[in-house]
CSV table of C-alpha atoms and ligand atoms in Angstrom, one decimal:
chain,number,residue,atom,x,y,z
W,7,MET,CA,162.8,-108.9,0.1
W,8,SER,CA,160.7,-109.1,3.2
W,9,LYS,CA,161.4,-111.6,5.9
W,10,LEU,CA,158.9,-114.6,6.1
W,11,VAL,CA,157.3,-115.9,9.3
W,12,GLN,CA,156.6,-119.7,8.9
W,13,GLY,CA,156.4,-119.1,5.2
W,14,TYR,CA,154.0,-116.2,5.4
W,15,GLU,CA,154.6,-112.6,4.5
W,16,VAL,CA,153.5,-110.0,7.0
W,17,VAL,CA,151.7,-106.8,5.8
W,18,ILE,CA,151.2,-103.9,8.2
W,19,GLY,CA,149.6,-100.4,7.7
W,20,PHE,CA,149.4,-97.8,10.4
W,21,GLU,CA,146.8,-95.2,11.5
W,22,THR,CA,148.2,-92.9,14.1
W,23,HIS,CA,146.3,-90.3,16.0
W,24,ALA,CA,148.6,-87.4,17.0
W,25,GLN,CA,147.0,-84.9,19.3
W,26,LEU,CA,147.8,-81.4,18.1
W,27,SER,CA,149.5,-79.1,20.6
W,28,THR,CA,147.0,-76.3,20.4
W,29,ASN,CA,145.8,-74.6,23.6
W,30,SER,CA,142.2,-74.7,22.5
W,31,LYS,CA,140.0,-77.3,20.8
W,32,ILE,CA,139.6,-77.8,17.1
W,33,PHE,CA,136.2,-76.2,16.7
W,34,SER,CA,135.7,-74.3,20.1
W,35,ARG,CA,137.6,-72.1,22.5
W,36,ALA,CA,137.6,-74.6,25.4
W,37,PRO,CA,141.1,-75.5,26.7
W,38,THR,CA,142.8,-78.8,25.8
W,39,ALA,CA,145.0,-79.3,28.9
W,40,PHE,CA,145.2,-82.9,30.1
W,41,GLY,CA,144.0,-84.1,33.5
W,42,ALA,CA,141.5,-81.4,34.5
W,43,GLU,CA,138.4,-82.3,36.6
W,44,ALA,CA,135.7,-84.0,34.5
W,45,ASN,CA,133.6,-81.8,32.3
W,46,THR,CA,135.4,-78.5,33.3
W,47,GLN,CA,136.9,-78.1,29.9
W,48,ALA,CA,133.8,-78.7,27.7
W,49,CYS,CA,132.0,-75.7,26.4
W,50,ALA,CA,128.6,-75.6,24.7
W,51,VAL,CA,130.0,-76.6,21.3
W,52,ASP,CA,131.8,-79.6,22.8
W,53,MET,CA,128.6,-80.6,24.5
W,54,ALA,CA,126.7,-80.2,21.3
W,55,LEU,CA,124.1,-77.9,22.8
W,56,PRO,CA,121.4,-76.9,20.2
W,57,GLY,CA,122.3,-73.8,18.2
W,58,THR,CA,126.0,-74.0,18.6
W,59,LEU,CA,128.3,-74.0,15.5
W,60,PRO,CA,131.9,-75.2,15.0
W,61,VAL,CA,134.6,-72.6,14.1
W,62,MET,CA,137.9,-73.9,12.7
W,63,ASN,CA,141.0,-73.4,14.9
W,64,ILE,CA,143.6,-71.9,12.6
W,65,GLY,CA,146.4,-73.2,14.8
W,66,ALA,CA,145.3,-76.8,14.1
W,67,VAL,CA,145.4,-76.1,10.4
W,68,GLU,CA,148.8,-74.6,10.6
W,69,ARG,CA,150.1,-77.7,12.4
W,70,ALA,CA,148.6,-79.9,9.7
W,71,ILE,CA,150.5,-77.8,7.1
W,72,GLU,CA,153.7,-78.2,9.1
W,73,PHE,CA,153.3,-81.9,9.1
W,74,GLY,CA,152.6,-82.0,5.4
W,75,LEU,CA,155.8,-80.0,4.7
W,76,ALA,CA,157.8,-82.2,7.1
W,77,ILE,CA,157.0,-85.4,5.2
W,78,ASN,CA,157.0,-84.0,1.6
W,79,ALA,CA,153.3,-84.4,1.1
W,80,HIS,CA,150.9,-82.4,-1.0
W,81,ILE,CA,148.9,-79.9,1.0
W,82,ALA,CA,145.4,-79.7,-0.4
W,83,GLU,CA,144.4,-76.2,-1.4
W,84,ARG,CA,140.8,-77.1,-0.7
W,85,SER,CA,139.8,-79.9,1.7
W,86,ILE,CA,136.4,-80.8,3.1
W,87,PHE,CA,135.1,-81.7,6.6
W,88,ALA,CA,132.7,-84.5,6.8
W,89,ARG,CA,130.4,-86.0,9.4
W,90,LYS,CA,131.2,-89.5,10.5
W,91,ASN,CA,128.0,-90.7,12.0
W,92,TYR,CA,127.8,-93.2,14.9
W,93,PHE,CA,126.2,-93.5,18.2
W,94,TYR,CA,128.2,-93.5,21.4
W,95,PRO,CA,127.4,-91.9,24.8
W,96,ASP,CA,130.6,-89.9,24.8
W,97,LEU,CA,129.8,-88.4,21.3
W,98,PRO,CA,126.9,-86.0,22.1
W,99,LYS,CA,126.5,-84.8,18.5
W,100,GLY,CA,126.0,-88.3,17.2
W,101,TYR,CA,128.8,-87.7,14.7
W,102,GLN,CA,132.5,-86.9,14.7
W,103,ILE,CA,133.7,-84.1,12.5
W,104,SER,CA,136.5,-85.6,10.4
W,105,GLN,CA,137.8,-85.4,6.8
W,106,PHE,CA,136.9,-88.2,4.4
W,107,GLU,CA,137.1,-87.8,0.6
W,108,ILE,CA,139.5,-84.9,0.5
W,109,PRO,CA,142.0,-84.8,3.4
W,110,VAL,CA,144.2,-81.8,4.0
W,111,VAL,CA,147.5,-83.7,3.7
W,112,GLN,CA,147.9,-86.1,0.8
W,113,GLY,CA,150.8,-88.6,0.1
W,114,GLY,CA,154.2,-88.0,1.5
W,115,GLU,CA,156.6,-90.5,3.0
W,116,VAL,CA,158.6,-91.4,6.2
W,117,SER,CA,162.0,-93.0,5.9
W,118,PHE,CA,164.3,-94.4,8.6
W,119,PHE,CA,167.0,-97.0,9.2
W,120,LEU,CA,166.3,-100.5,10.2
W,121,GLU,CA,168.7,-103.2,11.4
W,122,GLU,CA,168.2,-106.4,9.4
W,123,GLY,CA,170.5,-109.1,10.7
W,124,LYS,CA,174.0,-107.6,10.4
W,125,GLU,CA,172.9,-105.0,7.8
W,126,THR,CA,171.4,-101.5,8.3
W,127,VAL,CA,168.9,-100.8,5.6
W,128,ARG,CA,167.0,-97.6,4.8
W,129,LYS,CA,163.2,-98.2,4.6
W,130,THR,CA,160.6,-95.8,3.3
W,131,VAL,CA,156.9,-96.0,4.2
W,132,ARG,CA,154.5,-94.2,1.9
W,133,LEU,CA,151.8,-92.2,3.6
W,134,GLU,CA,148.3,-92.3,2.2
W,135,ARG,CA,147.0,-89.2,3.9
W,136,ALA,CA,146.7,-87.2,7.1
W,137,HIS,CA,143.5,-85.5,8.0
W,138,LEU,CA,142.2,-83.2,10.7
W,139,GLU,CA,139.4,-84.5,13.1
W,140,GLU,CA,138.1,-84.0,16.6
W,141,ASP,CA,138.5,-86.5,19.4
W,142,ALA,CA,135.4,-87.9,21.3
W,143,GLY,CA,134.8,-87.7,25.0
W,144,LYS,CA,135.4,-90.5,27.5
W,145,SER,CA,133.1,-92.9,29.2
W,146,LEU,CA,134.3,-93.6,32.7
W,147,HIS,CA,133.1,-96.9,34.2
W,148,GLU,CA,133.2,-96.7,38.0
W,149,ASP,CA,132.7,-100.4,38.8
W,150,PHE,CA,132.7,-99.9,42.6
W,151,ILE,CA,129.5,-97.9,42.4
W,152,GLY,CA,128.2,-99.7,39.4
W,153,GLN,CA,127.8,-96.6,37.4
W,154,SER,CA,129.3,-95.0,34.3
W,155,GLY,CA,129.8,-91.4,33.7
W,156,ILE,CA,130.7,-89.2,30.7
W,157,ASP,CA,133.7,-86.8,30.7
W,158,LEU,CA,133.6,-84.4,27.7
W,159,ASN,CA,136.9,-82.7,28.4
W,160,ARG,CA,138.5,-84.6,25.6
W,161,ALA,CA,135.6,-83.9,23.2
W,162,GLY,CA,136.8,-81.6,20.4
W,163,THR,CA,140.5,-82.1,21.1
W,164,PRO,CA,142.3,-81.6,17.7
W,165,LEU,CA,143.8,-84.7,16.2
W,166,LEU,CA,145.8,-85.4,13.0
W,167,GLU,CA,145.1,-88.9,11.8
W,168,ILE,CA,148.1,-90.1,9.8
W,169,VAL,CA,147.5,-93.1,7.6
W,170,THR,CA,150.2,-95.2,5.8
W,171,ARG,CA,149.9,-97.5,2.9
W,172,PRO,CA,150.3,-101.2,3.8
W,173,ASP,CA,154.1,-100.9,3.3
W,174,MET,CA,155.6,-102.5,6.4
W,175,SER,CA,156.5,-106.1,6.6
W,176,SER,CA,157.6,-106.8,10.2
W,177,SER,CA,156.9,-105.7,13.8
W,178,GLU,CA,160.4,-104.3,13.9
W,179,GLU,CA,159.8,-102.2,10.8
W,180,ALA,CA,156.4,-101.0,12.2
W,181,VAL,CA,158.0,-99.9,15.5
W,182,ALA,CA,160.8,-98.2,13.7
W,183,TYR,CA,158.2,-96.3,11.6
W,184,ALA,CA,156.2,-95.3,14.7
W,185,LYS,CA,159.4,-94.1,16.4
W,186,GLU,CA,160.4,-92.0,13.3
W,187,LEU,CA,156.9,-90.5,13.1
W,188,HIS,CA,157.0,-89.7,16.8
W,189,LYS,CA,160.3,-88.0,16.2
W,190,ILE,CA,158.9,-85.9,13.4
W,191,VAL,CA,155.8,-84.7,15.1
W,192,THR,CA,157.6,-83.8,18.4
W,193,TRP,CA,160.6,-82.2,16.5
W,194,ILE,CA,158.3,-79.8,14.6
W,195,GLY,CA,156.3,-79.3,17.8
W,196,ILE,CA,152.8,-80.1,16.5
W,197,CYS,CA,152.3,-82.8,19.2
W,198,ASP,CA,153.8,-83.3,22.7
W,199,GLY,CA,154.2,-87.0,21.9
W,200,ASN,CA,153.2,-88.1,25.4
W,201,MET,CA,152.1,-91.7,24.8
W,202,GLN,CA,150.9,-92.4,28.3
W,203,GLU,CA,148.5,-89.5,28.1
W,204,GLY,CA,147.3,-90.7,24.7
W,205,SER,CA,148.7,-87.8,22.7
W,206,PHE,CA,150.2,-90.2,20.2
W,207,ARG,CA,148.4,-93.5,19.7
W,208,CYS,CA,148.7,-96.0,16.9
W,209,ASP,CA,146.4,-98.5,15.3
W,210,ALA,CA,148.2,-101.3,13.6
W,211,ASN,CA,146.5,-103.0,10.7
W,212,VAL,CA,147.9,-106.5,10.3
W,213,SER,CA,147.5,-109.2,7.7
W,214,VAL,CA,149.5,-112.2,6.5
W,215,ARG,CA,149.7,-113.9,3.1
W,216,LYS,CA,151.7,-116.5,1.2
W,217,PRO,CA,154.3,-114.7,-1.1
W,218,GLY,CA,152.7,-113.8,-4.4
W,219,GLU,CA,149.1,-113.9,-3.1
W,220,PRO,CA,146.8,-110.9,-2.9
W,221,LEU,CA,146.6,-109.0,0.4
W,222,GLY,CA,145.1,-111.0,3.2
W,223,THR,CA,142.2,-109.9,5.4
W,224,ARG,CA,143.5,-107.5,8.1
W,225,ARG,CA,142.7,-107.1,11.7
W,226,GLU,CA,143.2,-103.7,13.3
W,227,ILE,CA,144.9,-103.5,16.7
W,228,LYS,CA,143.6,-100.3,18.4
W,229,ASN,CA,145.2,-97.7,20.5
W,230,LEU,CA,148.8,-99.0,21.0
W,231,ASN,CA,150.3,-96.5,23.4
W,232,SER,CA,153.8,-97.8,23.9
W,233,PHE,CA,156.5,-99.0,21.5
W,234,LYS,CA,157.0,-102.1,23.6
W,235,PHE,CA,153.3,-103.1,23.4
W,236,MET,CA,153.3,-102.3,19.7
W,237,GLN,CA,155.9,-104.9,19.1
W,238,GLN,CA,154.4,-107.5,21.4
W,239,ALA,CA,150.9,-107.0,20.0
W,240,ILE,CA,151.9,-107.3,16.4
W,241,ASP,CA,154.1,-110.4,17.0
W,242,TYR,CA,151.2,-112.0,18.8
W,243,GLU,CA,148.7,-111.1,16.1
W,244,VAL,CA,150.9,-112.4,13.3
W,245,ARG,CA,151.3,-115.8,15.1
W,246,TRP,CA,147.6,-115.9,15.8
W,247,GLN,CA,146.6,-115.3,12.2
W,248,ILE,CA,149.0,-117.8,10.9
W,249,ASP,CA,147.8,-120.4,13.4
W,250,GLN,CA,144.2,-119.7,12.3
W,251,ILE,CA,145.0,-120.1,8.6
W,252,GLU,CA,147.1,-123.2,9.2
W,253,ASP,CA,144.1,-124.7,11.1
W,254,GLY,CA,141.9,-124.1,8.1
W,255,HIS,CA,140.0,-121.0,9.4
W,256,THR,CA,139.7,-117.8,7.5
W,257,ILE,CA,140.5,-114.4,9.1
W,258,GLN,CA,137.5,-112.1,9.7
W,259,GLN,CA,138.1,-108.4,9.4
W,260,ALA,CA,137.9,-107.1,13.0
W,261,THR,CA,139.0,-104.5,15.5
W,262,VAL,CA,141.0,-106.0,18.3
W,263,LEU,CA,142.5,-104.8,21.6
W,264,PHE,CA,145.9,-105.8,23.0
W,265,ASP,CA,145.9,-106.8,26.7
W,266,PRO,CA,149.4,-106.2,28.1
W,267,ASP,CA,148.7,-108.5,31.0
W,268,THR,CA,148.1,-111.6,28.9
W,269,GLY,CA,150.1,-110.4,25.9
W,270,GLU,CA,147.2,-111.4,23.7
W,271,THR,CA,144.9,-109.5,21.3
W,272,ARG,CA,141.2,-109.9,21.7
W,273,ALA,CA,138.4,-109.1,19.2
W,274,MET,CA,136.4,-106.0,20.2
W,275,ARG,CA,134.0,-105.7,17.3
W,276,THR,CA,133.8,-106.9,13.7
W,277,LYS,CA,135.0,-104.2,11.5
W,278,GLU,CA,132.6,-101.5,10.2
W,279,ASP,CA,133.0,-100.3,6.7
W,280,ALA,CA,133.2,-96.6,5.7
W,281,ALA,CA,129.6,-97.0,4.4
W,282,ASP,CA,128.4,-97.8,7.9
W,283,TYR,CA,129.3,-94.3,9.0
W,284,ARG,CA,127.2,-92.5,6.3
W,285,TYR,CA,129.9,-89.9,5.7
W,286,PHE,CA,128.7,-86.7,4.2
W,287,PRO,CA,130.1,-83.1,4.0
W,288,ASP,CA,129.4,-81.2,7.2
W,289,PRO,CA,127.1,-78.3,6.2
W,290,ASP,CA,128.3,-76.3,9.3
W,291,LEU,CA,131.8,-75.9,8.0
W,292,PRO,CA,133.0,-74.3,4.7
W,293,PRO,CA,135.7,-76.0,2.7
W,294,LEU,CA,139.2,-75.5,4.3
W,295,VAL,CA,141.0,-73.3,1.8
W,296,ILE,CA,144.8,-73.1,2.1
W,297,GLY,CA,146.5,-70.6,-0.2
W,298,ARG,CA,150.0,-71.2,-1.5
W,299,ASP,CA,151.2,-68.1,0.3
W,300,TRP,CA,150.1,-69.5,3.6
W,301,VAL,CA,152.1,-72.7,2.9
W,302,GLU,CA,155.1,-70.7,1.9
W,303,ARG,CA,154.9,-68.6,5.1
W,304,VAL,CA,154.7,-71.7,7.3
W,305,LYS,CA,157.6,-73.2,5.4
W,306,GLY,CA,159.7,-70.1,6.0
W,307,GLU,CA,159.0,-70.2,9.8
W,308,MET,CA,159.7,-73.9,10.3
W,309,ALA,CA,162.9,-75.0,12.1
W,310,GLU,CA,165.4,-77.2,10.2
W,311,LEU,CA,163.8,-80.6,9.7
W,312,PRO,CA,165.5,-83.7,11.0
W,313,ARG,CA,166.2,-85.2,7.5
W,314,VAL,CA,167.5,-81.8,6.3
W,315,MET,CA,169.7,-81.5,9.4
W,316,ALA,CA,171.0,-85.1,8.8
W,317,GLU,CA,171.9,-84.2,5.2
W,318,ARG,CA,173.8,-81.2,6.5
W,319,PHE,CA,175.7,-83.4,9.0
W,320,VAL,CA,176.8,-85.6,6.2
W,321,LYS,CA,177.9,-82.7,4.1
W,322,ASP,CA,179.5,-80.4,6.8
W,323,TYR,CA,180.9,-83.0,9.1
W,324,ALA,CA,181.7,-85.8,6.6
W,325,LEU,CA,179.6,-88.2,8.7
W,326,PRO,CA,178.2,-91.5,7.4
W,327,GLU,CA,174.4,-91.2,6.7
W,328,TYR,CA,173.7,-93.7,9.5
W,329,ASP,CA,175.5,-91.5,12.1
W,330,ALA,CA,173.8,-88.4,10.8
W,331,THR,CA,170.3,-90.1,11.2
W,332,GLN,CA,171.1,-91.4,14.7
W,333,LEU,CA,172.3,-88.0,15.8
W,334,THR,CA,169.1,-86.3,14.6
W,335,GLN,CA,166.9,-88.4,16.8
W,336,SER,CA,166.0,-85.3,18.8
W,337,LYS,CA,166.9,-81.6,18.6
W,338,ALA,CA,168.7,-82.0,22.0
W,339,VAL,CA,170.9,-84.8,20.8
W,340,ALA,CA,171.7,-82.9,17.5
W,341,ALA,CA,172.6,-79.8,19.5
W,342,TYR,CA,174.9,-81.8,21.8
W,343,PHE,CA,176.6,-83.4,18.9
W,344,GLU,CA,177.1,-80.1,17.1
W,345,ALA,CA,178.5,-78.4,20.2
W,346,THR,CA,180.9,-81.3,20.8
W,347,ALA,CA,182.0,-81.5,17.2
W,348,LYS,CA,182.6,-77.8,16.9
W,349,ALA,CA,184.6,-77.6,20.1
W,350,CYS,CA,186.9,-80.5,19.4
W,351,GLY,CA,187.0,-80.4,15.6
W,352,GLN,CA,186.6,-84.2,15.4
W,353,ALA,CA,183.1,-84.9,14.2
W,354,LYS,CA,183.4,-88.6,13.7
W,355,LEU,CA,185.0,-89.2,17.1
W,356,ALA,CA,182.2,-87.0,18.7
W,357,SER,CA,179.6,-89.1,16.9
W,358,ASN,CA,181.2,-92.4,18.1
W,359,TRP,CA,181.2,-91.2,21.6
W,360,ILE,CA,177.7,-89.9,21.6
W,361,MET,CA,176.2,-92.9,19.9
W,362,GLY,CA,178.3,-95.2,22.1
W,363,GLU,CA,179.4,-94.4,25.6
W,364,VAL,CA,177.1,-91.4,26.1
W,365,SER,CA,173.9,-93.1,24.9
W,366,ARG,CA,174.7,-96.3,26.8
W,367,ARG,CA,175.1,-94.4,30.0
W,368,LEU,CA,171.9,-92.3,29.4
W,369,ASN,CA,169.9,-95.5,28.7
W,370,ALA,CA,171.2,-97.3,31.7
W,371,SER,CA,170.3,-94.4,34.0
W,372,GLU,CA,167.1,-93.5,32.1
W,373,LEU,CA,168.2,-90.0,31.5
W,374,SER,CA,167.6,-87.8,28.5
W,375,ILE,CA,170.5,-85.9,26.9
W,376,GLU,CA,169.4,-82.7,28.6
W,377,GLN,CA,170.1,-84.4,31.9
W,378,ALA,CA,173.5,-85.8,31.0
W,379,PRO,CA,176.1,-85.0,33.7
W,380,VAL,CA,178.8,-84.7,31.0
W,381,SER,CA,178.5,-81.5,29.0
W,382,ALA,CA,179.4,-81.2,25.3
W,383,ALA,CA,182.4,-79.0,26.3
W,384,GLN,CA,183.7,-81.7,28.6
W,385,LEU,CA,183.2,-84.5,26.0
W,386,ALA,CA,185.0,-82.3,23.5
W,387,ALA,CA,187.9,-81.8,26.0
W,388,LEU,CA,188.1,-85.6,26.5
W,389,ILE,CA,188.2,-86.2,22.7
W,390,GLY,CA,190.9,-83.6,22.5
W,391,ARG,CA,193.1,-85.6,25.0
W,392,ILE,CA,192.6,-88.8,23.0
W,393,SER,CA,193.6,-87.2,19.7
W,394,ASP,CA,196.7,-85.4,21.1
W,395,ASN,CA,197.8,-88.8,22.5
W,396,THR,CA,197.6,-87.8,26.1
W,397,ILE,CA,195.4,-90.8,26.9
W,398,SER,CA,194.5,-94.1,25.3
W,399,ASN,CA,191.0,-95.0,24.4
W,400,ASN,CA,190.9,-97.3,27.3
W,401,ALA,CA,191.9,-94.6,29.7
W,402,ALA,CA,189.4,-92.3,28.0
W,403,ARG,CA,186.6,-94.5,29.2
W,404,GLN,CA,187.8,-94.2,32.7
W,405,VAL,CA,188.0,-90.4,32.4
W,406,PHE,CA,184.4,-90.4,31.0
W,407,GLU,CA,183.3,-92.4,34.0
W,408,GLY,CA,184.9,-89.7,36.2
W,409,LEU,CA,183.2,-87.0,34.3
W,410,TRP,CA,179.9,-88.8,34.6
W,411,ASN,CA,180.4,-89.0,38.4
W,412,GLN,CA,181.2,-85.3,38.5
W,413,GLU,CA,184.7,-85.9,39.8
W,414,GLY,CA,186.1,-82.8,38.1
W,415,GLU,CA,187.3,-81.7,34.7
W,416,VAL,CA,189.1,-83.8,32.1
W,417,ASP,CA,192.7,-82.9,32.9
W,418,ALA,CA,192.2,-83.1,36.6
W,419,ILE,CA,190.7,-86.6,36.3
W,420,ILE,CA,193.6,-87.7,34.1
W,421,GLU,CA,196.0,-86.4,36.7
W,422,ALA,CA,194.2,-87.8,39.7
W,423,LYS,CA,193.8,-91.3,38.2
W,424,GLY,CA,197.3,-91.2,36.7
W,425,LEU,CA,196.0,-92.0,33.3
W,426,LYS,CA,198.5,-90.1,31.2
W,427,GLN,CA,199.9,-92.2,28.4
W,428,MET,CA,203.6,-93.0,28.5
W,429,ASN,CA,205.0,-90.9,25.7
W,430,ASP,CA,208.6,-91.1,26.9
W,431,THR,CA,210.3,-93.6,24.6
W,432,GLY,CA,213.2,-94.3,26.9
W,433,GLU,CA,211.0,-95.4,29.8
W,434,LEU,CA,208.9,-97.6,27.5
W,435,GLU,CA,211.9,-99.1,25.8
W,436,LYS,CA,213.2,-100.1,29.3
W,437,ILE,CA,209.9,-101.9,30.0
W,438,ILE,CA,210.0,-103.6,26.6
W,439,ASP,CA,213.5,-104.9,27.1
W,440,GLU,CA,212.6,-106.3,30.4
W,441,VAL,CA,209.6,-108.1,29.1
W,442,LEU,CA,211.5,-109.5,26.1
W,443,ALA,CA,214.2,-110.8,28.4
W,444,ALA,CA,211.6,-112.5,30.6
W,445,ASN,CA,209.7,-114.1,27.7
W,446,PRO,CA,212.3,-115.7,25.5
W,447,LYS,CA,209.9,-118.4,24.3
W,448,ASN,CA,207.5,-115.9,22.8
W,449,VAL,CA,210.3,-114.0,21.1
W,450,GLU,CA,211.6,-117.2,19.5
W,451,GLU,CA,208.1,-118.2,18.3
W,452,PHE,CA,207.5,-114.8,16.9
W,453,LYS,CA,210.8,-114.9,15.0
W,454,ALA,CA,209.9,-118.4,13.7
W,455,GLY,CA,206.8,-116.8,12.1
W,456,ASN,CA,204.0,-117.1,14.7
W,457,ALA,CA,202.5,-113.7,14.6
W,458,LYS,CA,200.2,-114.6,17.5
W,459,ALA,CA,203.2,-114.9,19.9
W,460,LEU,CA,203.3,-111.1,19.8
W,461,ASN,CA,200.1,-110.9,22.0
W,462,GLY,CA,202.0,-112.7,24.7
W,463,LEU,CA,204.4,-109.8,24.7
W,464,VAL,CA,202.1,-106.8,24.3
W,465,GLY,CA,200.0,-107.9,27.3
W,466,PRO,CA,202.8,-107.9,29.9
W,467,ILE,CA,204.2,-104.7,28.4
W,468,MET,CA,200.8,-102.9,28.8
W,469,LYS,CA,200.5,-104.3,32.3
W,470,ALA,CA,204.0,-103.3,33.3
W,471,SER,CA,203.2,-99.7,32.1
W,472,LYS,CA,200.0,-99.8,34.1
W,473,GLY,CA,198.1,-99.4,30.9
W,474,LYS,CA,199.7,-96.1,30.2
W,475,ALA,CA,201.8,-97.2,27.2
W,476,ASN,CA,200.5,-96.1,23.8
W,477,PRO,CA,199.6,-99.3,22.0
W,478,GLY,CA,200.6,-98.0,18.7
W,479,GLN,CA,204.0,-97.0,20.0
W,480,VAL,CA,204.4,-100.4,21.8
W,481,ASN,CA,203.8,-102.1,18.5
W,482,ALA,CA,206.2,-100.0,16.6
W,483,LEU,CA,209.0,-100.4,19.1
W,484,LEU,CA,208.4,-104.2,19.4
W,485,MET,CA,208.7,-104.5,15.6
W,486,LYS,CA,211.9,-102.6,15.6
W,487,LYS,CA,213.4,-104.6,18.3
W,488,LEU,CA,212.3,-108.0,16.9
W,489,GLY,CA,213.5,-107.1,13.4
F,16,ADP,P1,139.8,-97.9,7.5
F,16,ADP,O1,139.9,-96.4,7.5
F,16,ADP,O2,138.5,-98.5,7.3
F,16,ADP,O3,140.5,-98.5,8.7
F,16,ADP,P2,141.7,-98.0,5.2
F,16,ADP,O4,141.5,-98.7,3.9
F,16,ADP,O5,141.9,-96.5,5.2
F,16,ADP,O6,140.6,-98.5,6.2
F,16,ADP,O7,143.1,-98.6,5.8
F,16,ADP,C1,143.5,-98.4,7.0
F,16,ADP,C2,144.9,-98.9,7.2
F,16,ADP,O8,145.0,-100.3,6.9
F,16,ADP,C3,145.9,-98.2,6.3
F,16,ADP,O9,147.0,-97.9,7.0
F,16,ADP,C4,146.2,-99.3,5.3
F,16,ADP,O10,147.5,-99.2,4.8
F,16,ADP,C5,146.0,-100.6,6.1
F,16,ADP,N1,145.7,-101.7,5.3
F,16,ADP,C6,144.8,-101.8,4.3
F,16,ADP,N2,144.7,-103.1,3.9
F,16,ADP,C7,145.5,-103.8,4.6
F,16,ADP,C8,145.9,-105.2,4.6
F,16,ADP,N3,145.4,-106.1,3.8
F,16,ADP,N4,146.9,-105.6,5.5
F,16,ADP,C9,147.4,-104.7,6.3
F,16,ADP,N5,147.1,-103.4,6.4
F,16,ADP,C10,146.2,-103.0,5.5
F,17,MG,MG1,140.9,-97.6,10.6
């Protein structure tokens, strides 16, 4: 059941352009590196000089195959390149080479976890297709000299456009989908995922409807290049559409832009239909033929996929599915977890620490796990000292703090901070007797049946032991002494 906004159901479908990580362009040998001086990376093909012909980059096809395998899609044995015709100054050919009727990747799905209230639910978004296409150039508007220029460096950059079915029903779900997709393409290494540089940009198609009604008219928010803006843009768009409908207007299909400064979406143009582009098969390119042996070879060479790795974590380390998914957010996190779990033999504790304290600290200091000042070996040593009862969980957090601040190794920090748990029963019993003698009222209340009175005893005991008493042991001894 999807969550309603003011009685409306939200429907979202995504189109994502992932720039493929090839060194050269999709139909030419010009380089794709970002940030070069304008027009230094555009060759005759990219500039559409007469007589030039496109030649398919095999690396781009291979990346499309990898993506298809990663999301369990069908990889077409024969797909077709088409011309998408439109005029724009940064498109010298007058058309973009894309795929239309028969895309290379068909179907497939992306699944992820989503927090809904107190529950964590698994969501699956079905993909419609993913197709290969070329990027256009860029128009640069230099307002201060009142001129515009064209930079064709980006022209011909290989893109994989990944299109979902309208399966998402909230901005949170859309962002979770986009994050999962980002994880997949960067994990398999087909895209560098750099959103600021535009290597991974999303268009969100948004509509609303009353439950039970047919799909509403959608507006497409273009080029969202941060997860934060994605969420803000969709939330704004949903409210705007509902207001329009409540005020008696109808929604016009349109392409809109999100302005991060105002937090609003603004119509850019009314939506063209496929027919406006006069798609037709590109006579310059033969059909793209992908034999099963090629797919098999690519499959054999691919690294373990995140979902396969997550399944292995569940099986080999007896982790809950949720933990396994969180720990496979990136290869680096997964490697850190495996190293810790193997070294300490306590997979669930390792998982708790990594998803808890470690990621909290990393987030707070905006570090990635590769930059974590605490190594997997150190974390494993720390966990070892918790499970052999040398330190309490509380003390462990202080040790972790010490590790983070590079104060030394686990045992040295325990020693220096005097955090060793009191495992000497005699010493502890002495403290307990003193506290019992000093708090006769609590003792009486507890004996009269007030279980809460125990807290009034445990606190002073822990304090008197300077936090070094083992809480489990304190409880056991107290129970014994109080009958
Ligand atoms: P186009 O290529 O013209 O943008 P598509 O029909 O391929 O159009 O759809 C593009 C995206 O819009 C897809 O992700 C699809 O799931 C989504 N979509 C289609 N209809 C709706 C709708 N009524 N509401 C929200 N999203 C939609
Ligand atoms: Mg579209």
